[in-house]
XYZ file of C-alpha atoms in Angstrom:
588
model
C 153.582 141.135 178.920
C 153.113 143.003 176.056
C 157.146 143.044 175.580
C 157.316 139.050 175.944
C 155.038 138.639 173.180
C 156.846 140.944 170.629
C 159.646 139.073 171.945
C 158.409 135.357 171.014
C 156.753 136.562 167.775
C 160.549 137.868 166.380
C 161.757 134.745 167.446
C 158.925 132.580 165.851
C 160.078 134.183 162.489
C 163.834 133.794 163.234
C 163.175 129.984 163.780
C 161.364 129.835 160.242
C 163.520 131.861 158.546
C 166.169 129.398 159.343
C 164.072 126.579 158.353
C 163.573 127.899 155.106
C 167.333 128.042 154.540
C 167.976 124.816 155.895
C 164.910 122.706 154.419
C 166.171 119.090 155.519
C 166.003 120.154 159.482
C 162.396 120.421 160.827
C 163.847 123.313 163.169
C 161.376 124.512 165.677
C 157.930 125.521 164.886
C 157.266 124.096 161.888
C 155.617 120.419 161.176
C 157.379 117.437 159.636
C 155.184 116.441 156.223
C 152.551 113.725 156.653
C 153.091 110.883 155.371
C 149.530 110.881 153.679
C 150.704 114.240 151.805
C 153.676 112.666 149.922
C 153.347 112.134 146.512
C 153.262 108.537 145.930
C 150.439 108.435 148.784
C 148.909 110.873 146.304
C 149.057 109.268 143.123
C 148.010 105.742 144.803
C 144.847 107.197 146.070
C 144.288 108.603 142.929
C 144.490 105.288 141.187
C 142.236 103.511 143.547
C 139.568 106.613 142.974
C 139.971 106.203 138.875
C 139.671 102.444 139.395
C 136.438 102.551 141.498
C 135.162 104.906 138.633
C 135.936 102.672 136.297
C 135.072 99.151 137.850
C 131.218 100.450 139.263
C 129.988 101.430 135.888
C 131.310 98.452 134.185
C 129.915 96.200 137.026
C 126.612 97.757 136.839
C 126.074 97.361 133.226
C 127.190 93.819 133.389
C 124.528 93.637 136.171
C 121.819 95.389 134.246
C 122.460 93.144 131.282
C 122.128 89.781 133.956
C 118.994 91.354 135.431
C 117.829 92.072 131.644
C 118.844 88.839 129.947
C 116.969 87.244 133.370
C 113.950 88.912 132.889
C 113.922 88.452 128.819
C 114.216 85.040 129.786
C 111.767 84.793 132.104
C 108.800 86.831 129.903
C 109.641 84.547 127.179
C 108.665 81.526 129.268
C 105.984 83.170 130.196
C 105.089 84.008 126.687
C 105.761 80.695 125.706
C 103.146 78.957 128.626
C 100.442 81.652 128.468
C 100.449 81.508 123.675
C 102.033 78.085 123.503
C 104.630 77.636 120.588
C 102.423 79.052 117.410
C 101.646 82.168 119.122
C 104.665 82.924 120.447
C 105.924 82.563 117.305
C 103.120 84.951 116.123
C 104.243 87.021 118.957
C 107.680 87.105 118.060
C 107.378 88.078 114.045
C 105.643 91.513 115.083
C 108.190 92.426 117.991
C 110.811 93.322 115.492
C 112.876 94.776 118.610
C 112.800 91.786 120.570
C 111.575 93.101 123.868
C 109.032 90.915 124.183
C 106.647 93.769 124.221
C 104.387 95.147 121.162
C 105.125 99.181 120.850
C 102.205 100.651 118.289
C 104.656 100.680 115.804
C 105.117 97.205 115.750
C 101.468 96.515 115.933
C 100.255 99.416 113.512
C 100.511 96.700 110.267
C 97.773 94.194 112.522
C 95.981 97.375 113.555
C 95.414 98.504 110.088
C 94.361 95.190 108.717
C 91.713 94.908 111.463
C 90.698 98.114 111.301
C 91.154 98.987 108.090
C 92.313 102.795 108.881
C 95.448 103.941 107.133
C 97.570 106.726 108.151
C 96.239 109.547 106.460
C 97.914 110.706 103.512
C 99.933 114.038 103.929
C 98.163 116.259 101.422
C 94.866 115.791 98.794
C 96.062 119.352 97.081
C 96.076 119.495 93.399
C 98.866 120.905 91.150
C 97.366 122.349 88.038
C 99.462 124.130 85.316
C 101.547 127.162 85.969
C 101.280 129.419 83.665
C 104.655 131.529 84.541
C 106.668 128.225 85.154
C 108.574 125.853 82.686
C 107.100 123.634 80.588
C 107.863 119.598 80.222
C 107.235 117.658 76.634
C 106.104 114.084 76.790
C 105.348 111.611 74.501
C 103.864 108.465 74.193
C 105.026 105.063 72.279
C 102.797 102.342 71.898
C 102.993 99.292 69.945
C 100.009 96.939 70.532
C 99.568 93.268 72.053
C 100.748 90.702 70.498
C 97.867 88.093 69.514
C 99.700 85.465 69.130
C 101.208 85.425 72.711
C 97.774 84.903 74.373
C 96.767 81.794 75.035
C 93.638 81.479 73.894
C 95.164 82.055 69.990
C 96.426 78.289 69.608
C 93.073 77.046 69.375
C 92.390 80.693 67.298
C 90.137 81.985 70.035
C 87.160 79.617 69.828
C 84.849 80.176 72.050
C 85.265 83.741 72.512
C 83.218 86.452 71.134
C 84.516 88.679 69.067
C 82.911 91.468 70.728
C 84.782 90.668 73.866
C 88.352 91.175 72.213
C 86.929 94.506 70.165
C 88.057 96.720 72.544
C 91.865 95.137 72.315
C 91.850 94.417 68.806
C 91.156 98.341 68.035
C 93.452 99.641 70.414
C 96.412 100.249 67.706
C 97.928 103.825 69.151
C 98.227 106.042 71.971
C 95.240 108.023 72.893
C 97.465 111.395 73.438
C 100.969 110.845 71.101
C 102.040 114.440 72.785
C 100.986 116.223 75.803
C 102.541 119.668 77.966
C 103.051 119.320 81.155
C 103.777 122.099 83.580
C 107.187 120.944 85.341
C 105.588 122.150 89.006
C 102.611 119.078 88.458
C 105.428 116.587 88.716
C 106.276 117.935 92.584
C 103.858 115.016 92.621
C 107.040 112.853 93.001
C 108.898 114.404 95.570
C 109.533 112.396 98.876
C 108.114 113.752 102.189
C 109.718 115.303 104.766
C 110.761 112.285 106.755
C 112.075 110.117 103.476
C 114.201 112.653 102.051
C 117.422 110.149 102.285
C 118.890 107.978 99.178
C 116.868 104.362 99.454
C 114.308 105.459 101.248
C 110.663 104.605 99.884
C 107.157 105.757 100.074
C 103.795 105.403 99.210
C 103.321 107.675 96.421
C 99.766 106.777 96.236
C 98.867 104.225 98.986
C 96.502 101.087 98.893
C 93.145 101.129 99.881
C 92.672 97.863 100.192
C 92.557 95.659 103.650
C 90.388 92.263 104.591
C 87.342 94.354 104.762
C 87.153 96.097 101.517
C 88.256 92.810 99.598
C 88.562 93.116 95.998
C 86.984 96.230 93.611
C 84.632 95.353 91.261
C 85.065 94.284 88.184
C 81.749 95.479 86.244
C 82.639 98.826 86.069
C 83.737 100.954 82.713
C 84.630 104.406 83.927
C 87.608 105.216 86.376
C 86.645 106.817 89.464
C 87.529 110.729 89.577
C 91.381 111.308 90.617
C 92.209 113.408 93.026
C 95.784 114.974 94.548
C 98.946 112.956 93.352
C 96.624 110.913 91.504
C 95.304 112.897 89.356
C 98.767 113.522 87.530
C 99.084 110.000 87.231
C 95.645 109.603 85.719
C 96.774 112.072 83.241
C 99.801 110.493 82.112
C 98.007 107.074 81.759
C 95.562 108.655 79.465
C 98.008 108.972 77.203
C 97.841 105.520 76.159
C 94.100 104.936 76.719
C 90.973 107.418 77.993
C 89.956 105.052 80.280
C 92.652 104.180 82.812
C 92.078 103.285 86.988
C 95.468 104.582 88.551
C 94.512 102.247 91.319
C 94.155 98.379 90.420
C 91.015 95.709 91.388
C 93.846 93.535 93.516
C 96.525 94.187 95.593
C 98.890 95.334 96.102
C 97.422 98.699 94.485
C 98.999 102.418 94.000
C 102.389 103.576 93.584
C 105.431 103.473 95.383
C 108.456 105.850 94.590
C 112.519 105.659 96.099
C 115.028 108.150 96.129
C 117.730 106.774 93.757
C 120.237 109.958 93.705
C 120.553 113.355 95.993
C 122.562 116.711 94.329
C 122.633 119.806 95.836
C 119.864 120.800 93.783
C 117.698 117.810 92.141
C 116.340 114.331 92.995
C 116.422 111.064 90.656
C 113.318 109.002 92.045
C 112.792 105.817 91.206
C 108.857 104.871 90.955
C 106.383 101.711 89.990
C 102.357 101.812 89.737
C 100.346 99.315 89.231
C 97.241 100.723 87.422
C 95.115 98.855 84.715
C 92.820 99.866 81.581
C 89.521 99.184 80.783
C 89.074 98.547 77.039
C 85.468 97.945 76.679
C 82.335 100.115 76.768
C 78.753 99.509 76.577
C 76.824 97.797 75.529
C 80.100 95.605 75.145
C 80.873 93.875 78.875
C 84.492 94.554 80.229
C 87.713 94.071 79.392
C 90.179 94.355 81.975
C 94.343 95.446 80.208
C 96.250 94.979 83.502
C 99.939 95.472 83.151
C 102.288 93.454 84.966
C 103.723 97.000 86.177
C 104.738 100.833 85.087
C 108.035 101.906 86.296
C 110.437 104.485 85.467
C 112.252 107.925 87.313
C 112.560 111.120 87.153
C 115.460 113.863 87.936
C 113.528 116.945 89.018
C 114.473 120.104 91.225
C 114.113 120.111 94.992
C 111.434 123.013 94.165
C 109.905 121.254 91.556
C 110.594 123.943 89.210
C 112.699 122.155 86.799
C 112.355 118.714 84.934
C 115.793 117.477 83.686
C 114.448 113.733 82.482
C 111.289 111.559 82.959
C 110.258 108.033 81.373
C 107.533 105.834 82.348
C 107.117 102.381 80.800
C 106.127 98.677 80.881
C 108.753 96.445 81.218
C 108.858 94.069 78.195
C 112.299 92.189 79.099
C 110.169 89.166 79.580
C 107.954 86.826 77.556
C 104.367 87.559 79.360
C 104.047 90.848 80.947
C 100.147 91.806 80.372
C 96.976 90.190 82.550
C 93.999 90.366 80.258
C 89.840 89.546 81.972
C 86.796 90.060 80.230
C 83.442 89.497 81.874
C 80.523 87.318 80.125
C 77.947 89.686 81.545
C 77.032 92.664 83.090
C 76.929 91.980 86.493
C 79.106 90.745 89.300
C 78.915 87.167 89.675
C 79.140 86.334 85.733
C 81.710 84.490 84.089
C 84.804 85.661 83.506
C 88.039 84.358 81.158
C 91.348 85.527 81.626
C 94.413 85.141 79.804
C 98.129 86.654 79.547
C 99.693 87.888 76.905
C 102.760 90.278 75.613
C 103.165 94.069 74.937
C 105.847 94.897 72.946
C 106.175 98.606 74.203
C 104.128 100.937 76.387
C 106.177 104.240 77.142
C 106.103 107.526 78.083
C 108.814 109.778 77.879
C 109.885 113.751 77.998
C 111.676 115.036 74.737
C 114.276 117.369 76.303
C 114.247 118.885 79.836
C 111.683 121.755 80.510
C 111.821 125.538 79.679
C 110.699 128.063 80.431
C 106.959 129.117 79.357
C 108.528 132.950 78.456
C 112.027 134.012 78.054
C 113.530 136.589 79.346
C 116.571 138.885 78.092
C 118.852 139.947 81.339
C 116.665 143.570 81.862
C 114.079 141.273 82.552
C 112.233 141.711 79.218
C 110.548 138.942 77.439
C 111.812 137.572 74.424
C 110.659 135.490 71.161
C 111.694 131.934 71.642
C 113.350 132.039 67.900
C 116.767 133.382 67.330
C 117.073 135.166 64.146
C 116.872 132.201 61.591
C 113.340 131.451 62.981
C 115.276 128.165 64.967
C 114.572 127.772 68.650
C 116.259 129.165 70.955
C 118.699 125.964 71.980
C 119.401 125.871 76.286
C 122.612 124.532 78.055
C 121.909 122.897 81.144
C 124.874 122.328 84.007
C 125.814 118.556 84.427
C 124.784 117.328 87.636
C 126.576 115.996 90.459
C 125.428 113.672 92.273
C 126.051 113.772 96.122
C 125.086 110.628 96.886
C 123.706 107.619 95.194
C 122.570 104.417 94.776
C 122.140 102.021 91.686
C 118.625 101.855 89.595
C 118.434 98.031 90.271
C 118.906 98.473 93.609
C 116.113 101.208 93.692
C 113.810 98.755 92.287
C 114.506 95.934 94.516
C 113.385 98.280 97.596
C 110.230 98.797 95.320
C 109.525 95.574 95.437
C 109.885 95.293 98.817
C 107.781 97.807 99.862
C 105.113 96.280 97.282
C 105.616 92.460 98.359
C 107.168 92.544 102.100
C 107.331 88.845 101.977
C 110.197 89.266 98.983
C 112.509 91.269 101.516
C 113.223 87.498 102.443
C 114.432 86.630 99.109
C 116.411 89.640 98.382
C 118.360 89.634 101.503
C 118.998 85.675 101.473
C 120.203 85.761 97.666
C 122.828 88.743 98.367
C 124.139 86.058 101.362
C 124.392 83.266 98.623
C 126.133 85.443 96.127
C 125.670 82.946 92.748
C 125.300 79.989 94.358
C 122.711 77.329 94.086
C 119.560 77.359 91.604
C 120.508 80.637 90.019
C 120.073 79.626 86.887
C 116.354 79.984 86.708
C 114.770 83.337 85.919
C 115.216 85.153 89.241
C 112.362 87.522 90.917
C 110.864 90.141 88.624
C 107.717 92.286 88.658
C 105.448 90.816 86.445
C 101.076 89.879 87.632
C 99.822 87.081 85.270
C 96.974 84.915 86.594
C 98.546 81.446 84.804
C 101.059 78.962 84.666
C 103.548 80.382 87.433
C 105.553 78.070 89.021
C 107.338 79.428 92.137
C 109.424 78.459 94.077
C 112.013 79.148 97.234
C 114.868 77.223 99.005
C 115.456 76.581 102.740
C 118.841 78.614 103.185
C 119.261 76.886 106.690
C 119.669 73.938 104.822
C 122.039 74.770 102.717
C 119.572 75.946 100.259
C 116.740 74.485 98.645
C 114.475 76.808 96.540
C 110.584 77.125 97.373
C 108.135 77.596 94.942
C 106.734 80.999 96.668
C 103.223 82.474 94.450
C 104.906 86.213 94.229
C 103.017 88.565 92.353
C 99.919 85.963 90.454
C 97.201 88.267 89.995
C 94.672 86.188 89.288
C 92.836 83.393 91.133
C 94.463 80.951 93.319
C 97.878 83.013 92.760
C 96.550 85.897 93.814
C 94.360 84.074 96.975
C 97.801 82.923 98.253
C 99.429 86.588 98.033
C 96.383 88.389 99.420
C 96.231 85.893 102.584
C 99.451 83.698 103.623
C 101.692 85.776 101.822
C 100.468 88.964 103.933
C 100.530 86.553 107.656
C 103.311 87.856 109.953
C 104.188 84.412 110.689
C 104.385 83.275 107.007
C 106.889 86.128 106.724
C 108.879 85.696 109.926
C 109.430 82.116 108.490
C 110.329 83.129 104.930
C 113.038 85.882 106.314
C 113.939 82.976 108.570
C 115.200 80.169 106.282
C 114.103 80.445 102.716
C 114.808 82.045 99.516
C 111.854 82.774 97.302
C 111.218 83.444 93.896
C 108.734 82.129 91.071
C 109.272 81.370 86.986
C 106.784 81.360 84.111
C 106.160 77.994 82.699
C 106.401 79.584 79.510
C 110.486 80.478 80.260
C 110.964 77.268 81.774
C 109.804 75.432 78.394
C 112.009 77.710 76.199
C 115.349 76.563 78.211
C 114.090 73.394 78.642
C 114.295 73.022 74.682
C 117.838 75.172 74.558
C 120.420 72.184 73.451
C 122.674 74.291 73.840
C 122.528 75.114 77.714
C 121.832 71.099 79.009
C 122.230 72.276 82.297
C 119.862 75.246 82.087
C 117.704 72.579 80.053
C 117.985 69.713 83.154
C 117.204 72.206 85.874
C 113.989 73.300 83.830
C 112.885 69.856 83.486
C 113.124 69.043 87.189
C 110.469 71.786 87.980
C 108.187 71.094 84.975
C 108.019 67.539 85.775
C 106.337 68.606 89.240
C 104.196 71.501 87.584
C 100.357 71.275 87.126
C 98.110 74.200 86.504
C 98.082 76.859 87.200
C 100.404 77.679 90.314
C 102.334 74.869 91.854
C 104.607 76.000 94.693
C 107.780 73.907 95.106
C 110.540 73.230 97.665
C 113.837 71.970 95.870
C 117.452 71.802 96.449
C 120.010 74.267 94.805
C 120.588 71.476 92.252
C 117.193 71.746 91.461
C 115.746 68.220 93.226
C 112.387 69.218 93.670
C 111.707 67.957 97.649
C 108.143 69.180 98.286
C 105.315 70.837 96.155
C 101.942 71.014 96.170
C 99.325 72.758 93.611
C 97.932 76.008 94.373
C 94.483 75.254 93.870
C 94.536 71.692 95.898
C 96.062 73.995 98.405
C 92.987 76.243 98.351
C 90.489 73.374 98.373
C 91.967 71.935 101.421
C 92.162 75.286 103.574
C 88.499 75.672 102.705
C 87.449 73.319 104.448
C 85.837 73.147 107.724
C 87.971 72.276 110.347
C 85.639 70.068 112.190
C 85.171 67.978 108.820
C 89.412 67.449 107.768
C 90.253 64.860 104.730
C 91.589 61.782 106.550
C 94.102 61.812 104.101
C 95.094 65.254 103.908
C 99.032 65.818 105.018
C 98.105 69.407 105.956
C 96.287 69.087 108.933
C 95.558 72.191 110.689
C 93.140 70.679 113.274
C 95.638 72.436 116.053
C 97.732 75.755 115.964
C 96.958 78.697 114.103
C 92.628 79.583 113.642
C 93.432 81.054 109.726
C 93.814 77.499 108.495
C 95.656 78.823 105.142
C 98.267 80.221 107.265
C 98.672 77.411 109.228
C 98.517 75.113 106.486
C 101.025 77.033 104.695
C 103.402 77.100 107.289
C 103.439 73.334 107.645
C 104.183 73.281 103.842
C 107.207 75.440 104.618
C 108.247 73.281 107.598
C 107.634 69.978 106.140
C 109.683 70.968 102.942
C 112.406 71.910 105.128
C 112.705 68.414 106.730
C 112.577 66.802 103.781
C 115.329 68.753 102.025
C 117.497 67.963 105.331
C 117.157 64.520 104.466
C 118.211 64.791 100.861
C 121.183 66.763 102.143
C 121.827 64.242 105.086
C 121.319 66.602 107.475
């Protein structure tokens, strides 16, 4: 037995030795291939395997985005019968994403209106002088109002008291011409953590304002005590004048800073405060010096230990950049004038980059500061790279932004239009003066009409307008939607209406005048100028302050249905009604 299967196993391996030298013939005990083994069985069931790979995820995303578009469409019916068409359209301007669905992002800007309650600032600390760091130079310029530009001097101030203007009229010179700053106080104007890339803004010192704080008085005479990033502010603005208030009566109040330029080792920031001066003290009432704005940069170290440049200053590239109001009284409630006028120069600015408080020889030892012909010691400072960059207009544009949100409309529309349409006119610029504005924007959808939008008026009805519709979501959802805004100074307007030697820049002045009355009219025109829609600021007011249950028969503004804030809604039916009218002058 044992014999027989010796036998079959030697001639097991005889058969397969001869099948491996003749591979074509099967032979005996070994198995033909199967034909699911063979290669091209192989590779086609591989292809089926990569295709089911591929074709299930592609098919389910295609089905996720049918279920999702389904169910958008489906919440925004339901959105649409539960709000109806004005609150959906409320809805819509807050849910920037589009989800139909408010995260606490989206609703933090309501939430803080309502409530009042601001994220808390990241730090109060206070930087005072370091005595072992460098030091930083500045110095003031200052040339005074200009009388004439006010107003009130064509009639030579009649009516007004001589004690009013004293305070202005004596304010020749800065306060402080020179001042030494340590270099580590101006870590003031670094960005936080989380806005640390080029374009990015901030709140350098952040508004305090909201619905339920209103305005700040306007009896007072003494500034409020700084404190953390405002208190290096304060100091800089006392250069000028011992009495300044970093933060202004009106919004929008503070300072706002961008990051302009990144190097390895320094920052250019881009900044812009709006603070004001009182001029007055007793037993004189006030007098309120409110610049239209102070901007300016500085190039600083990441550490803050090194100043390379810094300039603040007023803006005086246009005819009117100074609100003035002065209070005939002591309290609250008494009467008040304002007026604009011009400021030829108000300027800070750092004579060289800072040095170091004590020098120090390379053993560490210190050193006089004069070499020996009693001259200063002169410093050579490396030229710096930038990394990464963006232009000083630009800078300020996302100042303005963050400032006015309802001007990210205008600034994104006028890039689309390049230099078409009603360029001519003054664009945009910062400026707060409480008179003779006219502003206005155009309908982009519409091939572009321009409306007269009340941008930064400061005072009365201009500033009303700003402070309410101009801050409503659906105002601004509207705006971004299908207008271009902007605003002019009557005063510009009349100077190139009279230039004979620009006709068109004359004609296209002349259109908008024609429609102006005082003090803010807001306008809807065509690119050519055509002037479609308008309607005065303060007949604006007087209608939206009146009750709804009581409406002027004749009013065209109607805001018996839709929004509760009647100013929003009656602003918004401006916007819309300007829009149908400039479709008919464009045959639309």
């Amino acid at each position: 037995m044992a014999m027989d299967v010796r036998k079959r196993k030697n001639g097991e391996k005889e058969d397969l030795a001869s099948d491996d030298r003749n591979p074509k013939s099967p032979g005996k005990g070994r198995k033909a291939p199967h034909p699911e083994r063979s290669p091209r069985r192989r590779c086609s069931k591989l292809l089926a395997i990569l295709f089911l790979l591929l074709f299930v995820p592609i098919a389910s995303l295609l089905g996720i985005k049918y279920y999702r578009d389904g169910l958008h469409a489906s919440r925004h019916e339901a959105a649409l019968h539960c709000l109806g068409n004005e609150g959906l359209f409320l809805f819509s301007s807050l849910d920037s994403d589009n989800d139909m669905f408010l995260s606490p992002e989206e609703f933090r800007t309501i939430a803080e209106k309502l409530t009042g309650i601001s994220p808390p600032a990241e730090s109060e600390e206070e930087w005072g002088p370091d005595e072992n760091g460098e030091n930083l130079t500045v110095v003031a310029k200052f040339q005074p109002l200009v009388m004439e530009s006010m107003t009130k001097s064509k009639d030579g101030f009649l009516g007004v008291s001589h004690s009013s203007l004293s305070g202005l009229r004596d304010w020749k010179s800065p306060a402080s011409p020179s001042r030494v700053y340590s270099a580590s106080q101006f870590r003031a104007f670094l960005p936080p953590k989380n806005k640390l890339e080029v374009g990015e803004s901030w709140w350098l010192i952040p508004s305090e304002l909201n619905i339920f704080t209103g305005y700040l008085a306007n009896n007072r005479y003494h500034p409020p005590a700084p404190r953390g990033k405002e208190v290096l502010i304060h100091s800089l603005l006392s250069m000028f004048h011992p009495r300044p208030f970093v933060k202004t009566r009106f919004a929008p109040q503070g300072a706002v800073a961008c990051v302009r330029a990144i190097s390895n080792y320094y920052y250019d920031i881009v900044f812009r405060i709006h603070a004001e001066f009182q001029l007055n003290d007793v037993p004189d009432f006030p007098f309120w010096f409110s610049p239209g704005q102070f901007t300016g940069n500085i190039v600083l170290s990441r550490d803050s230990s090194h100043v390379r440049e810094f300039r603040l200053h007023v803006p005086n590239n246009r005819s009117l950049n100074v609100d003035m109001e002065w209070l005939y009284g002591a309290s609250e409630s008494s009467n008040m004038e304002v007026d604009i006028g011009y400021l030829p120069q108000m300027e800070l600015e750092a004579t060289a980059p800072s040095i170091p408080s004590f020098i120090h020889d390379e053993e560490g030892n210190v050193i006089d500061s004069l070499d020996a012909n009693g001259e200063p010691i002169q410093f050579v400072f490396e030229e710096i790279e930038w990394l990464s960059q963006i232009t000083r207009e630009e800078a300020g544009r996302r100042l303005e932004v963050t400032l006015y949100p309802f001007k990210k409309a205008s600034l994104r529309r006028q890039k689309e239009w390049g230099t078409r349409g009603f360029r001519t006119i003054p664009s945009a610029k910062p400026l707060t003066e409480p008179r003779q504005r006219i502003s206005w924007c155009t309908p982009s959808c519409c091939g572009g009409p321009w409306m007269t939008n009340p941008a930064e008026v400061k005072g009365g009805s201009g500033r009303t307008l700003r402070e309410t519709v101009l801050e409503s979501s659906p105002v601004l959802a509207l705006l971004n939607q299908s207008f271009v805004s902007s605003w002019s100074l009557v005063k510009e307007l009349e100077e190139l209406q009279s230039n004979k030697g620009n006709p068109a820049h004359a004609q296209l002045a002349s259109l908008h005048l024609e429609k102006y009355n005082f003090p803010v009219e807001m306008m809807v025109c065509l690119p050519n100028g055509t002037v479609v829609h308008h309607i005065n600021a303060n007949y604006f007011l007087d209608v939206t302050s009146m009750r709804p249950e009581e409406p002027d028969k004749g009013n065209l503004f109607d805001f018996s249905a839709g929004f509760e804030d009647p100013s929003t809604a009656t602003y918004i039916r401006f916007l819309k009604e300007g829009l149908e009218k400039a479709r008919e002058y464009l045959g639309n």
